[in-house]
Coordinates of C-alpha atoms in Angstrom, one line a residue:
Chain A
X261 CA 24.1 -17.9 21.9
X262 CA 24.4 -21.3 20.6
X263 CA 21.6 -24.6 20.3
X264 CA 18.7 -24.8 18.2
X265 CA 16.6 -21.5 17.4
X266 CA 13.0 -21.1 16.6
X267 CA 11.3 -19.7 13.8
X268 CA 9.7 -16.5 14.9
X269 CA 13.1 -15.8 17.0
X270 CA 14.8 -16.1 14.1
X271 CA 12.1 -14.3 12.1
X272 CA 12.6 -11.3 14.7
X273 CA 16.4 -10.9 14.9
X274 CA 16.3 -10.9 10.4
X275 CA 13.3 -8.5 10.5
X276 CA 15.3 -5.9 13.5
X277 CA 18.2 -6.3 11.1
X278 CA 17.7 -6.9 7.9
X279 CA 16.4 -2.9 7.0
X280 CA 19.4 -1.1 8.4
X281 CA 21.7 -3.1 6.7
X282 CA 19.6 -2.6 3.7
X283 CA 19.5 1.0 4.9
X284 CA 22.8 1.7 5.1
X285 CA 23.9 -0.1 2.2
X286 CA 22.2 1.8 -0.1
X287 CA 24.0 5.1 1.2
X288 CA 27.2 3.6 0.8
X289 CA 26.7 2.6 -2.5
X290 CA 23.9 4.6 -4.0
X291 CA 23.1 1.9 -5.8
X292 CA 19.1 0.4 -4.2
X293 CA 19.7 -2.8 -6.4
X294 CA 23.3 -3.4 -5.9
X295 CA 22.7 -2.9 -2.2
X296 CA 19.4 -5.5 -2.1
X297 CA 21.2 -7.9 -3.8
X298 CA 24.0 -7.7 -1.2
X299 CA 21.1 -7.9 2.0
X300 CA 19.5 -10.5 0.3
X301 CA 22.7 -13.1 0.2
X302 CA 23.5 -12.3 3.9
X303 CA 19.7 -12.6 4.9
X304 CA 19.9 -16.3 3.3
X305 CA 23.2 -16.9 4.6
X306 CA 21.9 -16.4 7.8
X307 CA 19.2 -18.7 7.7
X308 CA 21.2 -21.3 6.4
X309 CA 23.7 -21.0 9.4
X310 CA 21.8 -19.2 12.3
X311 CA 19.4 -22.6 13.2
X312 CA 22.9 -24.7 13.3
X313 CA 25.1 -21.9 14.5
X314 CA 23.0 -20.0 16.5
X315 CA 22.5 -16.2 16.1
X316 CA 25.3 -14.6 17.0
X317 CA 25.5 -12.0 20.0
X318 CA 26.1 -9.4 17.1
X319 CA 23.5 -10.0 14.2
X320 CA 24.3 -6.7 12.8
X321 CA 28.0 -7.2 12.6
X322 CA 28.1 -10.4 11.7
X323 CA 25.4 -9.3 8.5
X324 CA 27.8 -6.4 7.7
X325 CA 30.6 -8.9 7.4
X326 CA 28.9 -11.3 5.4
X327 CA 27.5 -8.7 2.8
X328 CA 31.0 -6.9 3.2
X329 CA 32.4 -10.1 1.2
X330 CA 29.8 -10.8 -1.1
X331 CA 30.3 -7.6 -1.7
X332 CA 34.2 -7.5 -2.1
X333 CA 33.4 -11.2 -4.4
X334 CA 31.1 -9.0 -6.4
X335 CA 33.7 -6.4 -6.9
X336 CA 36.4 -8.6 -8.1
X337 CA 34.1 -10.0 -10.4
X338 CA 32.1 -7.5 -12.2
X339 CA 34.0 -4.5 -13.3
X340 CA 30.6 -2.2 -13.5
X341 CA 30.6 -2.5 -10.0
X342 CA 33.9 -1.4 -9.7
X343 CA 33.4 2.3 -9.2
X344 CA 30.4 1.6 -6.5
X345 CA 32.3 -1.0 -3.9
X346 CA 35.5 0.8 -4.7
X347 CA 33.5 3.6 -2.2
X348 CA 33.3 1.5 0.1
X349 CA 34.9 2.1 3.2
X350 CA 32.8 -0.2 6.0
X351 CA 32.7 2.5 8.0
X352 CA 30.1 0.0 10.1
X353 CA 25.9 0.1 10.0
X354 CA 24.2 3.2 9.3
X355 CA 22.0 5.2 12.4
X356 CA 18.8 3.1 12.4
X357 CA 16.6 6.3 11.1
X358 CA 18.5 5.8 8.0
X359 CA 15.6 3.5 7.2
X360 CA 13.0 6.0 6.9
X361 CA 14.6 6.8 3.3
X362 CA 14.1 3.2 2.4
X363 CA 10.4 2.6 3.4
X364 CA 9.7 6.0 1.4
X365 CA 11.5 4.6 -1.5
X366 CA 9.9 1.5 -1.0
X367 CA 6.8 2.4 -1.1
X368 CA 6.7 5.7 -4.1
X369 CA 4.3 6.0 -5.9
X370 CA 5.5 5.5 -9.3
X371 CA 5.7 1.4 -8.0
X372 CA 2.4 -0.5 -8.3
X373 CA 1.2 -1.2 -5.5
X374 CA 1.7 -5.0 -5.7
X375 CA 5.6 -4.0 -6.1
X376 CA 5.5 -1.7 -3.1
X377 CA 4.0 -4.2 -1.1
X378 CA 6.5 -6.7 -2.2
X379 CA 9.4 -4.9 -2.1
X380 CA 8.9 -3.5 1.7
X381 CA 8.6 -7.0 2.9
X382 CA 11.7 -7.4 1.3
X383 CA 14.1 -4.9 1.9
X384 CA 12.6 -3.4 5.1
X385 CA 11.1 -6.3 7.0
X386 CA 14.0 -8.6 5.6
X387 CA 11.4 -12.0 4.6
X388 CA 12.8 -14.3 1.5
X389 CA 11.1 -14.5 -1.5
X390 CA 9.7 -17.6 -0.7
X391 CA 7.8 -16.3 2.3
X392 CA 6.5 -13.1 0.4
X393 CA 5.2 -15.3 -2.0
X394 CA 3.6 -18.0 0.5
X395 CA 2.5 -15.6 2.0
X396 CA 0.0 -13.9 -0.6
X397 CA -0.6 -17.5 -2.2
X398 CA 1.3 -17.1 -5.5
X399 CA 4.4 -18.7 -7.5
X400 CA 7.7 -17.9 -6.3
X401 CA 8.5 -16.6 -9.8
X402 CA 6.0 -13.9 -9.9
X403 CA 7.2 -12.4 -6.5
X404 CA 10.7 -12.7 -7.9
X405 CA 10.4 -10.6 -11.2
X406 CA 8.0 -8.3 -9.6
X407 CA 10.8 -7.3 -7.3
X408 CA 13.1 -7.2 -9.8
X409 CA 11.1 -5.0 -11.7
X410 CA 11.0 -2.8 -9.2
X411 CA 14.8 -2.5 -8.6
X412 CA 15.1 -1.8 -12.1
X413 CA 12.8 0.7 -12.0
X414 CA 14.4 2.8 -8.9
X415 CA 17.4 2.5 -10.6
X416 CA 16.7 3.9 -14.0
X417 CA 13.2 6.1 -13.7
X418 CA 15.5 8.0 -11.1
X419 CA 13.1 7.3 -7.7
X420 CA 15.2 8.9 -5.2
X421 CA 16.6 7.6 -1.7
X422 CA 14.6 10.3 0.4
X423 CA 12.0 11.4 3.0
X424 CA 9.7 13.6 1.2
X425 CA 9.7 16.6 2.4
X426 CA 7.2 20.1 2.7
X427 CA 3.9 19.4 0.6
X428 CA 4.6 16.0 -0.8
X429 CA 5.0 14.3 2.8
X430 CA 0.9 13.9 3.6
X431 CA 0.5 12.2 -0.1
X432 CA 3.8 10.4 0.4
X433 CA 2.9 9.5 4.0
X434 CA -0.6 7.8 3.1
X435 CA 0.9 5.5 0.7
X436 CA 3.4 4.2 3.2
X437 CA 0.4 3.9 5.6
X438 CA -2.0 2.2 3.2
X439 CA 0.8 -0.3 2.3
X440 CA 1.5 -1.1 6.2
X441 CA -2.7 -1.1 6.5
X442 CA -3.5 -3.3 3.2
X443 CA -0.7 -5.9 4.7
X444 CA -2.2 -6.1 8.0
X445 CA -5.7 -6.8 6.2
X446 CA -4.1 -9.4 4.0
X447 CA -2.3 -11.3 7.3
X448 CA -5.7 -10.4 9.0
X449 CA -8.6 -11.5 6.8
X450 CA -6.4 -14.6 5.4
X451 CA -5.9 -15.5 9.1
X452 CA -7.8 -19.3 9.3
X453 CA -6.6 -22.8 10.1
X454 CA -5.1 -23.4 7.2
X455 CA -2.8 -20.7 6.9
X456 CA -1.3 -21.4 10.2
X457 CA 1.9 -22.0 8.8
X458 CA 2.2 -18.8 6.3
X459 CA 4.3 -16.0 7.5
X460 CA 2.1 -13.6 10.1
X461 CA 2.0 -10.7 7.6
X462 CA -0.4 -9.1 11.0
X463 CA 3.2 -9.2 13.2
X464 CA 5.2 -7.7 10.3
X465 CA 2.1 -4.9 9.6
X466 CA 2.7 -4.0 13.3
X467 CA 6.4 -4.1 13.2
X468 CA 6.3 -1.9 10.2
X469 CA 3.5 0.1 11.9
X470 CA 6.1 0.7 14.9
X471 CA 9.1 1.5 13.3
X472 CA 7.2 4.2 10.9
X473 CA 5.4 5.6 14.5
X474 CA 8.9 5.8 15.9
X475 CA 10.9 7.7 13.1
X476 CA 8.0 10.3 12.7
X477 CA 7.1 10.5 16.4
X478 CA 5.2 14.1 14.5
X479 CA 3.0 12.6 12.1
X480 CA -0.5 11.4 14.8
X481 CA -1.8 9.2 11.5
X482 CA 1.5 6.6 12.1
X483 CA 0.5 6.1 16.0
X484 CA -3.2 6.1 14.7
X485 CA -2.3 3.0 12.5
X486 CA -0.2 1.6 14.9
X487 CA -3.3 1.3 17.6
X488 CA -5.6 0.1 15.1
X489 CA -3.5 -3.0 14.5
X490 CA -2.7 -3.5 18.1
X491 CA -6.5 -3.2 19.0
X492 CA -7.7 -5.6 16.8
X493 CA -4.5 -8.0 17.6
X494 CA -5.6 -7.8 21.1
X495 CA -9.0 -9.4 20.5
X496 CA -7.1 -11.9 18.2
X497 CA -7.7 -15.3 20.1
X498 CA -11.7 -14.6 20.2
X499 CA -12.1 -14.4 16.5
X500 CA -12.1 -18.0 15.6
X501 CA -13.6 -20.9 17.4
X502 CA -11.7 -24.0 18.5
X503 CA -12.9 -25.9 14.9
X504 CA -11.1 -22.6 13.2
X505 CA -14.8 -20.8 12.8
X506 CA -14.8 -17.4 12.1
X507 CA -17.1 -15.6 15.5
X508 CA -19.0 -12.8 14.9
X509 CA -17.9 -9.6 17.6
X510 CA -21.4 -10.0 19.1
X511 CA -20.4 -13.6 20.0
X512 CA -16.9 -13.0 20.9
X513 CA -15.9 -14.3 24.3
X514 CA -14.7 -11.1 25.3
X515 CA -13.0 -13.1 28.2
X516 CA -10.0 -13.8 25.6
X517 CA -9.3 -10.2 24.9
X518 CA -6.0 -8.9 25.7
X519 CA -7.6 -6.2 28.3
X520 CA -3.7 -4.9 28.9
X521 CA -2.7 -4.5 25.1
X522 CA -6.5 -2.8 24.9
X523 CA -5.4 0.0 27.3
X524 CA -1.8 0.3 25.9
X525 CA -2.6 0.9 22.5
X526 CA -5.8 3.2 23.5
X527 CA -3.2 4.9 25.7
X528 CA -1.4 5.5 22.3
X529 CA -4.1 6.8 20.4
X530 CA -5.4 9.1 22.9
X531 CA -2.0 10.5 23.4
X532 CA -1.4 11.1 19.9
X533 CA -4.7 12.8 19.3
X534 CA -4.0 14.9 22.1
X535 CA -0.7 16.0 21.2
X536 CA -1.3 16.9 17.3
X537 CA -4.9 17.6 17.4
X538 CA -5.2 16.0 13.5
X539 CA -7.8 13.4 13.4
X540 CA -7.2 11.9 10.2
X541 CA -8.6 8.4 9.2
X542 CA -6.4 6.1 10.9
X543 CA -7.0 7.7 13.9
X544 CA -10.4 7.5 13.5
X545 CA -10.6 4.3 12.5
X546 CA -8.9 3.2 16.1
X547 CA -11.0 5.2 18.0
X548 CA -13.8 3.0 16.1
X549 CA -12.3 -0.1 17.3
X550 CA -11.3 1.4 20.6
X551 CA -15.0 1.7 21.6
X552 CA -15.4 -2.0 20.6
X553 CA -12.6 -2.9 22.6
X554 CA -13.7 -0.6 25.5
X555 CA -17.1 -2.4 26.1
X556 CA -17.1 -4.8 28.7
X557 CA -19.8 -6.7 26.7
X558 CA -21.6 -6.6 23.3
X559 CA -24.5 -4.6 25.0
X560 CA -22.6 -2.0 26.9
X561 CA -21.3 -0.5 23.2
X562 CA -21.0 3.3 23.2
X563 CA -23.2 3.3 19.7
X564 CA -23.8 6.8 19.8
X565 CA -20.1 7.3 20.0
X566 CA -19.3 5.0 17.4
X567 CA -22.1 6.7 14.6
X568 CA -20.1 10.6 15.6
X569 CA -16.7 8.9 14.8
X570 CA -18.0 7.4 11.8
X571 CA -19.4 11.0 10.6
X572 CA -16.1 12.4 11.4
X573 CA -14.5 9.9 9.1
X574 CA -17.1 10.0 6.3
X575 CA -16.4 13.6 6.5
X576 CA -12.6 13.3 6.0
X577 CA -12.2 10.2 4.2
X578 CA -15.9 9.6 2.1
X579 CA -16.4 5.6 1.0
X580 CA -19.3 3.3 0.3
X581 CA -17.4 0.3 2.4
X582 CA -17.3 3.3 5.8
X583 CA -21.0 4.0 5.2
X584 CA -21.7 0.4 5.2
X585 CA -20.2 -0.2 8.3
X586 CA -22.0 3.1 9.6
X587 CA -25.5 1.1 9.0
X588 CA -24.1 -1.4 11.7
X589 CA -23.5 1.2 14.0
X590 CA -26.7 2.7 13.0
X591 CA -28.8 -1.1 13.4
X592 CA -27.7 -1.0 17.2
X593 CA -28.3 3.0 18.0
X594 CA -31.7 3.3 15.8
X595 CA -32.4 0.1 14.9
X596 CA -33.0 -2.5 11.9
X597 CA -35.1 -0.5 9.4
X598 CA -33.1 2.9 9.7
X599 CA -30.1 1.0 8.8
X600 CA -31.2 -1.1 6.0
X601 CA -33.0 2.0 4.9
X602 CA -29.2 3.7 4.4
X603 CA -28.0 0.1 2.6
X604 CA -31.0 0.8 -0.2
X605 CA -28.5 3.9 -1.1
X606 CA -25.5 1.9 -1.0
X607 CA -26.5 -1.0 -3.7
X608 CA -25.2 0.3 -6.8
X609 CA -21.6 1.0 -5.1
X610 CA -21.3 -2.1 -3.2
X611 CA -23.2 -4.5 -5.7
X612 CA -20.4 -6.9 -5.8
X613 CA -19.1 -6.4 -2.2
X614 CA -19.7 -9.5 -0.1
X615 CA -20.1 -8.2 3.7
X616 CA -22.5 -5.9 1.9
X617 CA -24.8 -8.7 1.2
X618 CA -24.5 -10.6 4.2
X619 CA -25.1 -7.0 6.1
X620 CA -27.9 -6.6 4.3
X621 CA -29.0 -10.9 5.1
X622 CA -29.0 -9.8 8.7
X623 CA -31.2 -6.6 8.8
X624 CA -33.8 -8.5 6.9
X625 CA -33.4 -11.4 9.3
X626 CA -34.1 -9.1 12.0
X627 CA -36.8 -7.6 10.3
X628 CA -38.3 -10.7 9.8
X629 CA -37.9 -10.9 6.1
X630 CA -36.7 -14.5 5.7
X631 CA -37.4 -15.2 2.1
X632 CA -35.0 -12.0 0.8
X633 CA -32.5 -12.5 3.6
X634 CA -32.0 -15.8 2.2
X635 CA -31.4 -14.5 -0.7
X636 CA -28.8 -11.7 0.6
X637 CA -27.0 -14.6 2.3
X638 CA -26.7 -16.8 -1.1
X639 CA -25.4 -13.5 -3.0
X640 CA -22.8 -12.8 -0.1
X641 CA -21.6 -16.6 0.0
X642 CA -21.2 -16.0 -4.2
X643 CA -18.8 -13.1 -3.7
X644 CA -16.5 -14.2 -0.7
X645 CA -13.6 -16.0 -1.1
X646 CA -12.4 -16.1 2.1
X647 CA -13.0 -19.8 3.5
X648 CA -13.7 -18.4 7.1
X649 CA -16.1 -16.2 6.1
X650 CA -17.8 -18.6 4.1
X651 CA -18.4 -21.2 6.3
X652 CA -20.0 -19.1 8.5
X653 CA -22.8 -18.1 5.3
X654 CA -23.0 -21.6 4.7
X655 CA -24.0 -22.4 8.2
X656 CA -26.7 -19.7 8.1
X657 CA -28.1 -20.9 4.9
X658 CA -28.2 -24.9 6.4
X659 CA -31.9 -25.6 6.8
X660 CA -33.1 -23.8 3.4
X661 CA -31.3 -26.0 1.0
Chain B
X276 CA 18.9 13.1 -15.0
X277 CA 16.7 14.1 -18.4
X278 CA 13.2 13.2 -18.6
X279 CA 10.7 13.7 -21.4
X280 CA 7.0 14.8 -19.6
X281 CA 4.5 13.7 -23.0
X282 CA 1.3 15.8 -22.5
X283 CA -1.4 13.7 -23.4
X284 CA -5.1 15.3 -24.4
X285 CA -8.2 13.2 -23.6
X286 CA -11.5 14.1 -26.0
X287 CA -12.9 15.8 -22.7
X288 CA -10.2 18.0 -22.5
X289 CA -10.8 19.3 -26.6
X290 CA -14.3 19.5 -26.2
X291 CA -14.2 21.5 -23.2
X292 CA -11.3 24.1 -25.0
X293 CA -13.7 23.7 -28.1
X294 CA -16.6 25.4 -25.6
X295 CA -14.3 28.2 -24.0
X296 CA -15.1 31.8 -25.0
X297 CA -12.3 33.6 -26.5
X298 CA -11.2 35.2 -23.5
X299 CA -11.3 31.8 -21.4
X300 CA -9.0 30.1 -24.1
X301 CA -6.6 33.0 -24.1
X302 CA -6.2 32.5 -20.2
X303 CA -5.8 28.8 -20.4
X304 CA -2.8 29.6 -22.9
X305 CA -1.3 32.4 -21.1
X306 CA -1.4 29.8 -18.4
X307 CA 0.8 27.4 -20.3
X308 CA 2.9 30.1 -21.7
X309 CA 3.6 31.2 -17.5
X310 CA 4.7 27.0 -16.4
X311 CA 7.1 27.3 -19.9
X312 CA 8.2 30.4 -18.2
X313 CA 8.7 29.6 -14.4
X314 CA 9.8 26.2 -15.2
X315 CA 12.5 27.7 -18.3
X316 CA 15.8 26.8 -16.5
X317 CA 14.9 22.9 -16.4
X318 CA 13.1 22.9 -19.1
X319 CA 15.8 22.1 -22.5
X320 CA 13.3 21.6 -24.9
X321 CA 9.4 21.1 -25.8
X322 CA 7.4 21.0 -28.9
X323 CA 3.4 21.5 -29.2
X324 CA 2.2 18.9 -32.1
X325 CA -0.3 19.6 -34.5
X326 CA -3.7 18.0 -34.1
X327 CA -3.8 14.5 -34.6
X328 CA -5.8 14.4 -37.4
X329 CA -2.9 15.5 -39.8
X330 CA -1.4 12.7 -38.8
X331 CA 0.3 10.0 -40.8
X332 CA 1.2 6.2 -39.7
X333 CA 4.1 4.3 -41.7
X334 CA 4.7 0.5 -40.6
X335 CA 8.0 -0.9 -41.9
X336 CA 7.1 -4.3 -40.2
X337 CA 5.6 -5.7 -43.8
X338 CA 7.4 -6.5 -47.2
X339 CA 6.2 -2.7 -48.8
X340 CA 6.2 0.1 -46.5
X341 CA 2.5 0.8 -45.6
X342 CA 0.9 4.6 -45.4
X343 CA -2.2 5.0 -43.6
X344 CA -4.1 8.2 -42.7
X345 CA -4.2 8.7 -38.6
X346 CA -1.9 8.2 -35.1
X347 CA -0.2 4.9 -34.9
X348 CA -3.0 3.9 -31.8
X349 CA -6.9 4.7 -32.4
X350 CA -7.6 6.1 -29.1
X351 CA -10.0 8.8 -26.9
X352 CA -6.4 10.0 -25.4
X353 CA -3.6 11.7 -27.8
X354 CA -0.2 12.8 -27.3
X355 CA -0.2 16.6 -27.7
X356 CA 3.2 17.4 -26.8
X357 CA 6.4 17.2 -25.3
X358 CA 9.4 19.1 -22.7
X359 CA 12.3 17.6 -22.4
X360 CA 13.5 18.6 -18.9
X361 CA 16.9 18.2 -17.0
X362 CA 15.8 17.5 -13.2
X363 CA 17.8 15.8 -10.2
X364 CA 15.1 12.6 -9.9
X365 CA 12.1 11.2 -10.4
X366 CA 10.3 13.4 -7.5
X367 CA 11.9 16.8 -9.1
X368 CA 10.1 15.8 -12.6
X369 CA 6.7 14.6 -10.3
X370 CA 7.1 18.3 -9.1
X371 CA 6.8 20.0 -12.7
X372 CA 4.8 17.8 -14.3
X373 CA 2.0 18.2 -10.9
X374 CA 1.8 22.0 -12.2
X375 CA 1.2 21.4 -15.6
X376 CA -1.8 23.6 -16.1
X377 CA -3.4 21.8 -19.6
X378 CA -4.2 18.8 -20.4
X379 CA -5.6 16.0 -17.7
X380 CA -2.4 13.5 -18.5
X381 CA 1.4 13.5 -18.3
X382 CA 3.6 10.7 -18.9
X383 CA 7.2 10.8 -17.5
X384 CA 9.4 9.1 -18.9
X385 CA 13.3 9.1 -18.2
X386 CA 15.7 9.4 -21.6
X387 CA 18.7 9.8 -22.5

């Protein structure tokens, strides 16, 4: 391969990569930090000499080489190291589940979450520093010691290079899958005009979501995550309006959904839900979306549907945010009083929670209750920052002011 | 690798031994005397402190060495005790300290 290559191509080939070298690094030389250090110089090297060069028709090989010398550089250099590289055979790349181990490691739960979040972006999904931290919007320095941190901690708290096994897995299993899920909600929510040029942290949630769905083709909650994403990815391009305007799912031009991915990733779900027979929330939460997805248009919703799935997850995974988003389901089946009737419970929990607000805006709107829907509105617009989101409050407050 | 679990009492936890009957409390013991038992080949050592009102603060960081009645931290949570335990990693200690059958807080820490 040789000529100029573009961004997301490159982006691709580091991300397929950059984990199993990471992966089998860190068996080699048992050492997590020694071994990210090592990943990290051949992942730069790369982009330095991949647009010019090309990638080469081995990425993997040519990575292994590259951290092979840093690594011999390192070894000639710093005698601690000594005993670690002096293991070192290069015996070649590590099997590709080897990296199952390092999204577990990634992600334990003696990291914060901010470090775990970090740190799989990282080492698994191979992006620099410098995109993690454009990404989330904060100083390259922050994103930089907070991985550190976390190295150091591995290293000496003794967080060991493992798939949980036995009773530990489901615990270990849902913090790997609310890392993958609170990165997709970061890519998705953040996901306006401006932003355009940040990394897609929604592409790197599903790549993440795939690769975990593919090493633990047992565990239904990995394929349930993996559909959510998909579904909502699929109705991507009828979220925003051409001035970058957030659009509300009733006013979605549903001719812009992705009706193939739709069936595809339903496909997945139902499979998976057949096969295990463990609804769990992930799975539930697809479904959820699936019956959005499923409705030829806004009126055709299956609402009944939607309020038994909602019950179902309530039941497994209770939360004031769920129960909001039950009243929605409830506004369409039973109408607008019923549902602003379950808000009234919800106020104390949700006080500062925007959508809350602006949930509450509509009911009253369509209960004719201008005056306080107004003010429901103006409280929402207080507590979001998300510039999509308010400019759609602001256009529903124009005319009072 | 050798970790220290720190057992750390909150003032819910002593007010709620304070109310058990004497037969309860003697459980809740026999309990703890059972995890020192089942865990006693990791386990290398482990000390129960007094209650930490017999404590006594010293700070060397002024001129004169200065004595003051009480723990070094004014807090609702106290550290009650500690095990020293020799484990293979940080998931082995995890293990133990997720049976601990006392008070509502361990801190792990790794030592040397």
């Amino acid at each position: 391969m040789s000529g100029p290559v573009p961004r997301e191509v490159l982006a691709g080939v580091v991300r397929e990569h950059a984990g199993r070298l990471a992966a089998s690094l860190v068996s080699l030389l048992g050492d997590f930090s020694a071994a990210e250090d090592l990943v990290q110089d051949a992942v730069e090297t790369a982009l330095r000499r991949w647009p010019v060069e090309g990638v080469p028709d081995r990425p993997d090989a040519w990575l292994f080489t590259v951290a092979r010398r840093r690594g011999l550089d390192v070894l000639r250099r710093e005698s601690n190291h000594r005993a670690k590289l002096a293991r070192l055979t290069w015996p070649g790349p590590a099997p590709p589940d080897d990296r199952l181990r390092l999204i577990f490691t990634c992600c334990h739960p003696a990291l914060s979450r901010g470090a775990q979040i970090a740190l799989t972006l990282r080492v698994v999904c191979g992006l620099s520093v410098a995109q993690i931290a454009a990404a989330f919007i904060v100083p390259e320095t922050t994103v930089a010691q907070r991985i550190t941190r976390a190295k150091r901690k591995i290293g000496e708290a003794g967080i060991p290079y493992r798939v949980p096994a036995g009773e530990e897995l489901p615990s270990r299993l849902g913090e790997v899958l609310a890392v993958i899920y609170l990165l997709f909600n970061e890519g998705y929510l953040s996901n306006t005009a401006e932003r355009a040029q940040a990394r897609d942290l929604v592409a790197d949630a599903e790549w993440l979501a795939a690769l975990l769905a593919g090493l633990m083709p047992k565990e239904p909650e990995a394929a349930g995550l993996l559909a959510l994403i998909r579904l909502h990815r699929a109705r991507g391009a009828a979220r925003f309006d051409a001035r970058g305007r957030l659009v509300l799912l009733a006013d979605q031009d549903r001719g812009l959904w992705d009706r193939q991915a739709i069936a595809a990733a339903t496909a997945l779900l139902t499979c998976a839900a057949h096969t295990h027979r463990r609804p769990g929330p992930y799975q539930l939460q697809a479904a959820i979306v699936a019956c959005h997805a499923e409705a030829a248009t806004f009126a055709d919703t299956d609402w009944a549907q939607i309020l038994v799935l909602y019950d179902m997850l309530l039941h497994l995974a209770p939360s004031p945010v769920t129960r909001l988003h039950r009243a929605v389901a409830v506004r369409y089946a039973q109408g607008p009083a019923a549902a602003l009737a379950e808000l009234n419970a919800l106020g104390d929990a949700l006080e500062r929670y925007p959508l809350f607000h602006a949930t509450r805006a509509e009911l009253l709107r369509d209960l004719e209750r201008h005056e306080e829907a107004h003010r429901a509105d103006r409280r929402a617009l207080e507590l979001t920052a998300n510039p999509a989101q308010q400019a759609l409050l602001e256009e529903r407050l124009l005319g009072w002011d | 690798m050798k970790y220290v679990l720190m057992f750390v009492e909150t003032e819910r936890f002593a007010r709620e031994l304070q109310a058990m009957g004497e037969l309860e409390r003697q459980a809740a013991y026999a309990a703890v005397g059972r995890w020192f038992a089942d865990n006693a080949d990791k386990i290398t050592r482990h000390t129960h402190l007094a209650p930490v009102h017999t404590a006594t603060t010293m700070r060397l960081d002024q001129p004169e060495p200065m004595v003051t009645d009480g723990p070094y931290l004014e807090g609702k949570e106290v550290v009650s005790g500690f095990a020293e335990v020799e484990v293979a990693d940080l998931d082995e200690a995890l293990r133990l300290a997720r049976t601990w059958p006392a008070c509502p807080i361990v801190e792990i820490r790794p030592a040397s």
